[in-house]
Short mmCIF file of C-alpha atoms and ligand atoms in Angstrom, two decimals:
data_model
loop_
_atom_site.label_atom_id
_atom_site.label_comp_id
_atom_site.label_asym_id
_atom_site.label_seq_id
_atom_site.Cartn_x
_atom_site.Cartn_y
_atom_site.Cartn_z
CA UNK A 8 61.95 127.47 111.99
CA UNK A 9 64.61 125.97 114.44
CA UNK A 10 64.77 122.57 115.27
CA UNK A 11 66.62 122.73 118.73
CA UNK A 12 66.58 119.21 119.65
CA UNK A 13 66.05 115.98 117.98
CA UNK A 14 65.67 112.24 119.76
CA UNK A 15 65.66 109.53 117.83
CA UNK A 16 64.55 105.99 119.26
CA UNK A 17 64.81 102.75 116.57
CA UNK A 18 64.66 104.83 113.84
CA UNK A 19 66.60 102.78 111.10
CA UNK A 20 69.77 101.55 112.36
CA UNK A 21 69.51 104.23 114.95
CA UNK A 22 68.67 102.43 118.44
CA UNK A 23 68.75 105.85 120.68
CA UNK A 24 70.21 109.18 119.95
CA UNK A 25 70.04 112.92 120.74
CA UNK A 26 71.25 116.40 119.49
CA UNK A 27 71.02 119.39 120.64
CA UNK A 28 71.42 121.28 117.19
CA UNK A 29 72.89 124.90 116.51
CA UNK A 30 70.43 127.41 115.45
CA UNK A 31 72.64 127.42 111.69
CA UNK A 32 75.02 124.86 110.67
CA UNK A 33 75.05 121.04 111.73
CA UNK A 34 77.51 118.78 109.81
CA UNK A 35 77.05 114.73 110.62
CA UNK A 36 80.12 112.94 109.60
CA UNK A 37 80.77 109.39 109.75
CA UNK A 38 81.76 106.46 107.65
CA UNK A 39 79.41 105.03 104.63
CA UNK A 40 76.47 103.14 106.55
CA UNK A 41 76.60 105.16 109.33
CA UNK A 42 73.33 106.31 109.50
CA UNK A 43 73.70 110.00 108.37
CA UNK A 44 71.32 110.15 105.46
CA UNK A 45 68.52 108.73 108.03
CA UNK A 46 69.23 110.94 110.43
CA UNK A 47 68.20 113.68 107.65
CA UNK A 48 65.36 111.16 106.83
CA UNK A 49 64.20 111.73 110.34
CA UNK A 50 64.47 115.23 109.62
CA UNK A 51 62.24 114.94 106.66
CA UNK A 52 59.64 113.04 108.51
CA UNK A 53 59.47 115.93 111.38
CA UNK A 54 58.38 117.80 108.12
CA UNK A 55 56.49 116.12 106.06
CA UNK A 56 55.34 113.06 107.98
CA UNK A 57 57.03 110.36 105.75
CA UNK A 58 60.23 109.39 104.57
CA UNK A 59 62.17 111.38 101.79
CA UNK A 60 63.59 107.86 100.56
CA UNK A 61 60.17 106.50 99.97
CA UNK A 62 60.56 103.83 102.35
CA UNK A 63 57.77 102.81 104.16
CA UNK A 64 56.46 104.23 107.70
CA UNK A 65 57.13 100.11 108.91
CA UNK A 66 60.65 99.98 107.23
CA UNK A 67 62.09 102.51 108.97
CA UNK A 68 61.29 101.12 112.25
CA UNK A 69 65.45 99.47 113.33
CA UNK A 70 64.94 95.54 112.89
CA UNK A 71 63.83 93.60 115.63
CA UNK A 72 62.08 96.17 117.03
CA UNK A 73 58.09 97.12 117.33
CA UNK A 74 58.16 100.84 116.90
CA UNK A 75 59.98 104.13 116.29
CA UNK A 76 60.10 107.44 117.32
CA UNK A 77 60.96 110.88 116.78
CA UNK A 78 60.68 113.42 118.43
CA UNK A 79 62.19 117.15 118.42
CA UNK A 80 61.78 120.84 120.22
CA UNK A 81 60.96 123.17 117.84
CA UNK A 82 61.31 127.09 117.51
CA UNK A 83 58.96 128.94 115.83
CA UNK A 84 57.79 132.83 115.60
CA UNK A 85 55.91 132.73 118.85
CA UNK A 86 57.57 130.05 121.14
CA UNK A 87 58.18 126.28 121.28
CA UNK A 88 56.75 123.01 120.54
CA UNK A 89 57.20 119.80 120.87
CA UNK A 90 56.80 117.48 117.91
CA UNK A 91 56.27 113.38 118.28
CA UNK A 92 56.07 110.94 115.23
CA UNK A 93 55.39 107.53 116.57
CA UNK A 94 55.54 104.09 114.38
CA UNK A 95 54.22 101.14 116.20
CA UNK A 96 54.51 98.08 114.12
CA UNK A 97 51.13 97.17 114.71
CA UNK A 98 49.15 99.81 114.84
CA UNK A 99 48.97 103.55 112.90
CA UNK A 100 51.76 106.08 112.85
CA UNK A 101 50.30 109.04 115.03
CA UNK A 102 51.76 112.45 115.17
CA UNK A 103 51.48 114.78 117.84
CA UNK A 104 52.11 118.60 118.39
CA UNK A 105 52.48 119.25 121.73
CA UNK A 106 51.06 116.23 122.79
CA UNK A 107 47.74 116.67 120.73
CA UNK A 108 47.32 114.23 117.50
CA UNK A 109 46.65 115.75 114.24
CA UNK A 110 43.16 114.53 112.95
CA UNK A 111 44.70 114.70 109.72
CA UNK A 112 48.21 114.11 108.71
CA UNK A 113 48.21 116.95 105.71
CA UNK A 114 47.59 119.81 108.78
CA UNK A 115 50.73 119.02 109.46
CA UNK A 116 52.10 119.65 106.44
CA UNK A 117 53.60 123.30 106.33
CA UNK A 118 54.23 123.70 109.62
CA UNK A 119 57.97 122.75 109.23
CA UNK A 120 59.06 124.03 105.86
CA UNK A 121 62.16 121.79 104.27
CA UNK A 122 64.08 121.14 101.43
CA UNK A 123 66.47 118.43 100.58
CA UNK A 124 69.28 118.17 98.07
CA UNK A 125 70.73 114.79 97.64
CA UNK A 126 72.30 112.62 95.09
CA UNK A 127 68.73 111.20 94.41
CA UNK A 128 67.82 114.79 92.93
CA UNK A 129 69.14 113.50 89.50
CA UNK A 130 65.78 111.03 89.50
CA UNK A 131 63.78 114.41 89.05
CA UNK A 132 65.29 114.74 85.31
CA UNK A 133 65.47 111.12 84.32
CA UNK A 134 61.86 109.20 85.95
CA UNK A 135 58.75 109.76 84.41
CA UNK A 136 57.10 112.59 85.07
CA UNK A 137 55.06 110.78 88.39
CA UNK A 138 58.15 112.16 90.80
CA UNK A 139 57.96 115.70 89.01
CA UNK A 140 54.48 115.75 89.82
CA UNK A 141 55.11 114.32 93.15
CA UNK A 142 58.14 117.20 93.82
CA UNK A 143 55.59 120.09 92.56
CA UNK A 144 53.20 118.62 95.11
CA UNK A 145 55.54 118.09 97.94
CA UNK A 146 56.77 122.57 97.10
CA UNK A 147 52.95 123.64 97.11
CA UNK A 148 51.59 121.66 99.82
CA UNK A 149 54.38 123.34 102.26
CA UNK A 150 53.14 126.33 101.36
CA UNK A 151 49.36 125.98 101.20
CA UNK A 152 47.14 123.34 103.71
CA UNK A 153 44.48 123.32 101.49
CA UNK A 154 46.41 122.50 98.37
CA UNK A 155 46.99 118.54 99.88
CA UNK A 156 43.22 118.10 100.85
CA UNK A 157 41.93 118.81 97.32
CA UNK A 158 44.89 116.42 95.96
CA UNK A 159 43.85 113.55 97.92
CA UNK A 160 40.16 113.83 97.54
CA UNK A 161 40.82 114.30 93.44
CA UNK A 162 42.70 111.47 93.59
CA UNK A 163 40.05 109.12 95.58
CA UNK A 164 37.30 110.29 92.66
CA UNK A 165 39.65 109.92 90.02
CA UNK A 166 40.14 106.13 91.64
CA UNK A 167 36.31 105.40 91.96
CA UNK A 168 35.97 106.30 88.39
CA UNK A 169 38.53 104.25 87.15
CA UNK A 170 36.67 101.79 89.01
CA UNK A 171 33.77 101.97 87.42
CA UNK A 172 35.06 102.19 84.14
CA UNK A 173 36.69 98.66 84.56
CA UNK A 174 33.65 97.29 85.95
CA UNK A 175 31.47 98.20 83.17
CA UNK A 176 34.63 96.60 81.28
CA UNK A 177 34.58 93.33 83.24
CA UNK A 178 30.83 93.40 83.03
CA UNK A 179 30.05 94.46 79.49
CA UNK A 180 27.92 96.80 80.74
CA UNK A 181 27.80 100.91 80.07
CA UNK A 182 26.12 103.72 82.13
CA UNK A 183 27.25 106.83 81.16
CA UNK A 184 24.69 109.02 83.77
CA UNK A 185 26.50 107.12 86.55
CA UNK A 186 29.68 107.89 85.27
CA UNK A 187 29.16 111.25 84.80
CA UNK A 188 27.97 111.35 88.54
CA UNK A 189 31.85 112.10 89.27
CA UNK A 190 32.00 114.73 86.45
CA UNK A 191 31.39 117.52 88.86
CA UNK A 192 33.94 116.62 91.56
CA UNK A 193 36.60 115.88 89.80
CA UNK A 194 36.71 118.95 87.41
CA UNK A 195 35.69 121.03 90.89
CA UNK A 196 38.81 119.44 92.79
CA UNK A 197 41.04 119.35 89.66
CA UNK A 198 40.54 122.97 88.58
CA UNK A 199 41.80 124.08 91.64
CA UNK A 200 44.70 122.09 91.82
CA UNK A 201 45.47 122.83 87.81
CA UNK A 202 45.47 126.92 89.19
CA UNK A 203 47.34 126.51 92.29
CA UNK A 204 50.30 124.70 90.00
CA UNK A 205 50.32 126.63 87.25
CA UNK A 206 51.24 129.96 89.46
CA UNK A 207 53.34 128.04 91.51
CA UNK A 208 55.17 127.18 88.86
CA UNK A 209 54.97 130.49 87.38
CA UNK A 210 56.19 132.32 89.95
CA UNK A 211 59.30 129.48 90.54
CA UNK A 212 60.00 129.38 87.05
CA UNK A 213 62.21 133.08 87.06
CA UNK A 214 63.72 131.87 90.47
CA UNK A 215 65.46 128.96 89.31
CA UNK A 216 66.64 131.22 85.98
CA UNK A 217 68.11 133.22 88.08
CA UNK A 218 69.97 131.21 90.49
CA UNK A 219 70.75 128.88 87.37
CA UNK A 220 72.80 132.28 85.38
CA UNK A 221 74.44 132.73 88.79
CA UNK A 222 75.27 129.12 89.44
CA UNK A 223 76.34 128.38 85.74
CA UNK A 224 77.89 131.64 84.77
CA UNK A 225 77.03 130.12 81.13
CA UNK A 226 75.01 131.52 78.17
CA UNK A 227 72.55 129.08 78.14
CA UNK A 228 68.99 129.37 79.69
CA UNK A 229 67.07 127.25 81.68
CA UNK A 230 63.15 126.90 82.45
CA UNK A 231 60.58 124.95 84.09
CA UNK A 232 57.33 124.59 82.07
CA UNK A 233 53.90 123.67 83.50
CA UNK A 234 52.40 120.80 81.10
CA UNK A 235 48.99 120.24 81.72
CA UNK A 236 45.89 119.14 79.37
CA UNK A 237 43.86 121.39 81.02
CA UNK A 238 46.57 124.47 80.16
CA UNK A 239 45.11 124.93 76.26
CA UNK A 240 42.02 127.06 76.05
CA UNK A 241 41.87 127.00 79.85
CA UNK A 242 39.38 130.21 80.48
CA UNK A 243 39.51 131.71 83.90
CA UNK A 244 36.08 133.41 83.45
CA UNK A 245 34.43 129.86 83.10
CA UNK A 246 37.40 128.10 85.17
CA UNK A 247 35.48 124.72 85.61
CA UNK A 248 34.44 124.39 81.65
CA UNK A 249 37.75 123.70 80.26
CA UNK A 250 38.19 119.99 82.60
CA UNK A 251 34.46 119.23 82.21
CA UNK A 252 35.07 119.50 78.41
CA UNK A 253 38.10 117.19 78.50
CA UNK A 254 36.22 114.43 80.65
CA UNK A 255 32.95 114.69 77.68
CA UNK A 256 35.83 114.49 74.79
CA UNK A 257 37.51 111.64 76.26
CA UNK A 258 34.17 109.75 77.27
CA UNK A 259 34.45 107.37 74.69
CA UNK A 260 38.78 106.31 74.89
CA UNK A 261 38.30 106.28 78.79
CA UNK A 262 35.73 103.39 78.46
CA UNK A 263 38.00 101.86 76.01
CA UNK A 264 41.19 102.20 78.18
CA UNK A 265 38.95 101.68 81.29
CA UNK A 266 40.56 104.76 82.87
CA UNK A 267 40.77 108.49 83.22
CA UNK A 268 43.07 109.21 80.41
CA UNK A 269 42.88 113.21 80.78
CA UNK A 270 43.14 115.44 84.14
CA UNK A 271 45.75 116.79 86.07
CA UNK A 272 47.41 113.23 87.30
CA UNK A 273 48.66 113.51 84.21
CA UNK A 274 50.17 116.79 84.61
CA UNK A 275 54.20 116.87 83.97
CA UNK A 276 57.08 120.07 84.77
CA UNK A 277 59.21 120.32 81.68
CA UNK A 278 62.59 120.97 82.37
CA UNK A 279 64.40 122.97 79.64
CA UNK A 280 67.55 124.45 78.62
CA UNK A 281 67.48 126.42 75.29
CA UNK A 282 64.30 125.14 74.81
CA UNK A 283 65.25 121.32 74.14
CA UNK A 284 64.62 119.44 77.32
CA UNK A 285 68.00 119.27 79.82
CA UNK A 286 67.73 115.45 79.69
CA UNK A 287 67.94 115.36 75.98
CA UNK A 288 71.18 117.89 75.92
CA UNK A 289 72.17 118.77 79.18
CA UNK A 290 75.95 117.73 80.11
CA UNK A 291 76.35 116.11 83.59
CA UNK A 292 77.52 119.56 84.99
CA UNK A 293 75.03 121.44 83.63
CA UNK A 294 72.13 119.08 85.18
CA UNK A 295 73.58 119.41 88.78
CA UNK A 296 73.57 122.81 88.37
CA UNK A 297 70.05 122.77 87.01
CA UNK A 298 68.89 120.65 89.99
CA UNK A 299 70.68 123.08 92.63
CA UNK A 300 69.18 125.80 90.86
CA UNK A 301 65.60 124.06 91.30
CA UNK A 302 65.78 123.21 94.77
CA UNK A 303 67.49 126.86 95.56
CA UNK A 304 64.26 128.58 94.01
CA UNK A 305 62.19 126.25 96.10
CA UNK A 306 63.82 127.22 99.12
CA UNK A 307 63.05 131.11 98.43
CA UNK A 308 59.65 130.57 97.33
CA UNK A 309 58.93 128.37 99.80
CA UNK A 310 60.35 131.19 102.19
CA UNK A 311 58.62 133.64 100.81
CA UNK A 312 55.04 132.35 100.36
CA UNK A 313 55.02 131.00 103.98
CA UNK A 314 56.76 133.42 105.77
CA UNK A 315 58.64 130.62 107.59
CA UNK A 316 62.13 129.79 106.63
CA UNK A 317 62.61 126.42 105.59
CA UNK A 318 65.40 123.75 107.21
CA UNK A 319 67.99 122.44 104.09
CA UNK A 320 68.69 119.53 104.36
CA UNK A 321 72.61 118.33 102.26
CA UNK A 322 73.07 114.85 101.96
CA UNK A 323 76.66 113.99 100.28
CA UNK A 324 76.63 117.07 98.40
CA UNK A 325 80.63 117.42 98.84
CA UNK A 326 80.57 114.20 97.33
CA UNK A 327 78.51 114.42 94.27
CA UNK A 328 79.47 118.17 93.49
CA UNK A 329 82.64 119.35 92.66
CA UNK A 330 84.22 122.10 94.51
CA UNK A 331 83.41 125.30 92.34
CA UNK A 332 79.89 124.08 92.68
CA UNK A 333 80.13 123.79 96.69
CA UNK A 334 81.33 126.90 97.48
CA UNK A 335 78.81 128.54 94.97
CA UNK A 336 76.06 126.72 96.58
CA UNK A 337 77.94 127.62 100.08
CA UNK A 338 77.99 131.66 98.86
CA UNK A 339 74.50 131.40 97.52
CA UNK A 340 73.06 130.05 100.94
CA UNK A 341 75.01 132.94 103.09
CA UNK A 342 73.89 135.47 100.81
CA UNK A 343 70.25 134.30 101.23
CA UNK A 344 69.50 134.10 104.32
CA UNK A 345 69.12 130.81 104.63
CA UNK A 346 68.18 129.12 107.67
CA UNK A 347 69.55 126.31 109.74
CA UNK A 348 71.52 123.79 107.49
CA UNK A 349 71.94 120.32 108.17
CA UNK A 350 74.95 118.70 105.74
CA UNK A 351 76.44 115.00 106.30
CA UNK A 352 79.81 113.96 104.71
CA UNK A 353 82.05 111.33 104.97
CA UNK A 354 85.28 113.29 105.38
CA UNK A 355 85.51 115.54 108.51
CA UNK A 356 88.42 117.41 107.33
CA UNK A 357 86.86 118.22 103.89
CA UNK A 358 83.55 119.60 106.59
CA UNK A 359 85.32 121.57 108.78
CA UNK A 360 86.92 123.70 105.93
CA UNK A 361 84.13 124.05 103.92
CA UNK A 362 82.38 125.12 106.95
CA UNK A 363 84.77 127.31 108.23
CA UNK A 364 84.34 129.57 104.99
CA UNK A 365 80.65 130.30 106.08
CA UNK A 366 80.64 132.76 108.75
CA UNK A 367 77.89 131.26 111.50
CA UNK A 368 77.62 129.02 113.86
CA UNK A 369 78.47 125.19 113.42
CA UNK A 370 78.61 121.85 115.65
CA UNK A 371 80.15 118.63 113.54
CA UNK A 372 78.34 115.50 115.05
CA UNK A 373 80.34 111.93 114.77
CA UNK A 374 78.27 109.35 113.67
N1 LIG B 424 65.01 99.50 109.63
C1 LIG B 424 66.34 99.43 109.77
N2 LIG B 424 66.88 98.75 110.82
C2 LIG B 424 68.23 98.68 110.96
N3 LIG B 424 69.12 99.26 110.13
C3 LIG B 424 68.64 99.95 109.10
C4 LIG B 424 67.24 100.07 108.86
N4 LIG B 424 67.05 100.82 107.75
C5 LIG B 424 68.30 101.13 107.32
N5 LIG B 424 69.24 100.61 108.11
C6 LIG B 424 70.70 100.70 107.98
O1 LIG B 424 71.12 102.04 107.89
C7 LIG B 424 72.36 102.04 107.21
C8 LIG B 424 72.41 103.15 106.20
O2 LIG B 424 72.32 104.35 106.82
P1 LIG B 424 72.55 105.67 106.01
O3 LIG B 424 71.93 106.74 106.79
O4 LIG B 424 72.14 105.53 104.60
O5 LIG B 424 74.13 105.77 106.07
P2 LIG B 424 75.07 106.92 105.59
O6 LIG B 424 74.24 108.01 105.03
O7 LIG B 424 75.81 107.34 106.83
O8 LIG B 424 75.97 106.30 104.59
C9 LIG B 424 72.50 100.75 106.49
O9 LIG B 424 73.53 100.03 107.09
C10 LIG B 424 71.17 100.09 106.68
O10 LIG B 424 71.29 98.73 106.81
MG1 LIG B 425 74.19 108.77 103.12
#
């Protein structure tokens, strides 16, 4: 996938601007504040219909104003398209593929395969395991359009029965048939999910090991590990029996805690390196490597499993990353294949020449 074009109107401190992009390498340079990072933000929204910064839809709309907009011409295996995302501050944020909405926002999803590596990577080792979970989500709904519906309608169940729980709570009051009434759905919806991660993550897992010994050159060994409760004594003959089992087990603490203790929004990816977690003993260096490593492996399984190559998206990387580790990554994404790159730095000089050593196609926008 190509993005040819991109317009931007109020997005952040963006009032109006426009590229036309190179089909491989597009470096934004620019003083800190600039705007670069949100121009990859806008990026991000083109692919995923929200912001990678976890802003709000109504915060990224420039101040003073009552709506945003991006919009881009896209190449894909069979032609063009146009893609809109509009903001209004009052009303929904609609998006529109050649100039017909999406009913829902997760068809979207996939169509415009990206991955970002940023200096907010390092979050994925140190927060709780919520942004894991939110990153494994984020690789397999690119790749499969089903894999987001199921999430959100587990999640709504999981909600109303959390709800009910705290209203029997609040009203000292117990009902266990009418509890169990969301039994069925949620071990129907959460089975699925629980299968569709744990091969993901299988099939990732040797990806990132292998980009990691490359990277790293060192002796020690990296992995990422599925945790799920649903992962011990899971059968796939009976797949639904293992989650219905949990919910029966934990019948009694969930009334006490007044939620869902057990289920796959609990799930967690284990990061390890010699089999102690890489937060526990990985040195600085090690971790970045680790975290290119990850997002590397996303990028070819991403690739792979959709048949679409995905945009990368570099914010600050020369920044963060010392030099062996730049022109690794650099080699790495030549070797591969990659697709088209977009990279922002604050030092044009320190672009140019690291650009230089890649042999395609580059334009340097001044922000
Ligand atoms: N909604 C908004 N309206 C106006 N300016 C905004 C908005 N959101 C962010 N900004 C501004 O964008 C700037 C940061 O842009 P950013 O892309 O992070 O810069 P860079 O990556 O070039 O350092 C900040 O000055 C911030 O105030
Ligand atoms: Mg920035």
């Amino acid at each position: 996938m190509i993005i040819k074009k991109l317009s931007l109107l109020n997005f952040k401190n963006h009032p109006e601007k426009k590229f036309d992009f190179s089909p491989q390498i597009n470096c934004f340079v620019g003083n800190n504040g600039a705007g670069k990072t949100n121009i990859l933000d806008a990026l991000h929204y083109l692919s995923v219909g929200k912001s990678f910064l976890g802003n709000t839809d109504l915060n990224n709309i420039r101040s003073e104003e009552d709506f945003f907009a991006i919009e881009a011409e896209v190449e894909n295996e069979d032609g063009e398209d146009i893609i809109k995302i509009l903001q209004p501050k009052e009303a929904k944020k609609v998006i529109k593929k050649n100039d017909k909405s999406y009913n829902r926002m997760a068809d979207h999803i996939g169509y415009l395969p990206s991955v970002m590596i940023s200096p907010y990577d390092s979050n994925l080792i140190s927060d709780s395991g919520e942004s894991r979970r939110k990153f494994l989500d984020s690789m397999i709904s690119q790749t499969n359009s089903e894999y987001l519906f199921d999430l959100i309608q587990y999640q709504k169940i999981v909600q109303q029965r959390n709800a009910l729980l705290k209203y029997f709570a609040k009203n000292r009051t117990w009902d266990k048939d009418s509890l169990e009434i969301y039994d069925d759905p949620i071990t129907r919806f959460g089975t699925k999910i629980f299968e569709k991660r744990k091969k993901f993550v299988e099939q990732l897992n040797p990806i990132v090991q292998n980009f990691y010994s490359i990277i790293s050159g060192g002796k020690e060994s990296v992995s990422v590990i599925y945790e799920s409760h649903l992962l011990e004594g899971f059968d796939s003959d009976q797949p639904d029996k293992k989650f219905k089992d949990l919910l029966k087990e934990s019948l009694e603490r969930d009334r006490m805690l007044t939620y869902t203790s057990k289920g796959i929004h609990k799930d967690d990816l284990l990061f390890e390196m010699d089999h102690v977690l890489i937060k526990k003993i990985g040195s600085q260096g090690q971790q970045k490597s680790f975290l290119i490593s990850l997002k590397l492996a996303q990028m070819s399984l991403v690739k792979e499993l959709t048949h679409k190559t995905p945009i990368l998206l570099l914010d600050d990387i020369f920044d963060k990353l010392d030099d062996h580790r730049v022109s690794q990554l650099i080699e790495l994404v030549n070797q591969e294949n990659f697709g088209q790159i977009f990279i922002t730095d604050t030092h044009k000089e320190r672009t140019e020449s690291v650009v230089k050593k890649i042999n395609e196609e580059s334009i340097i926008f001044e922000i």
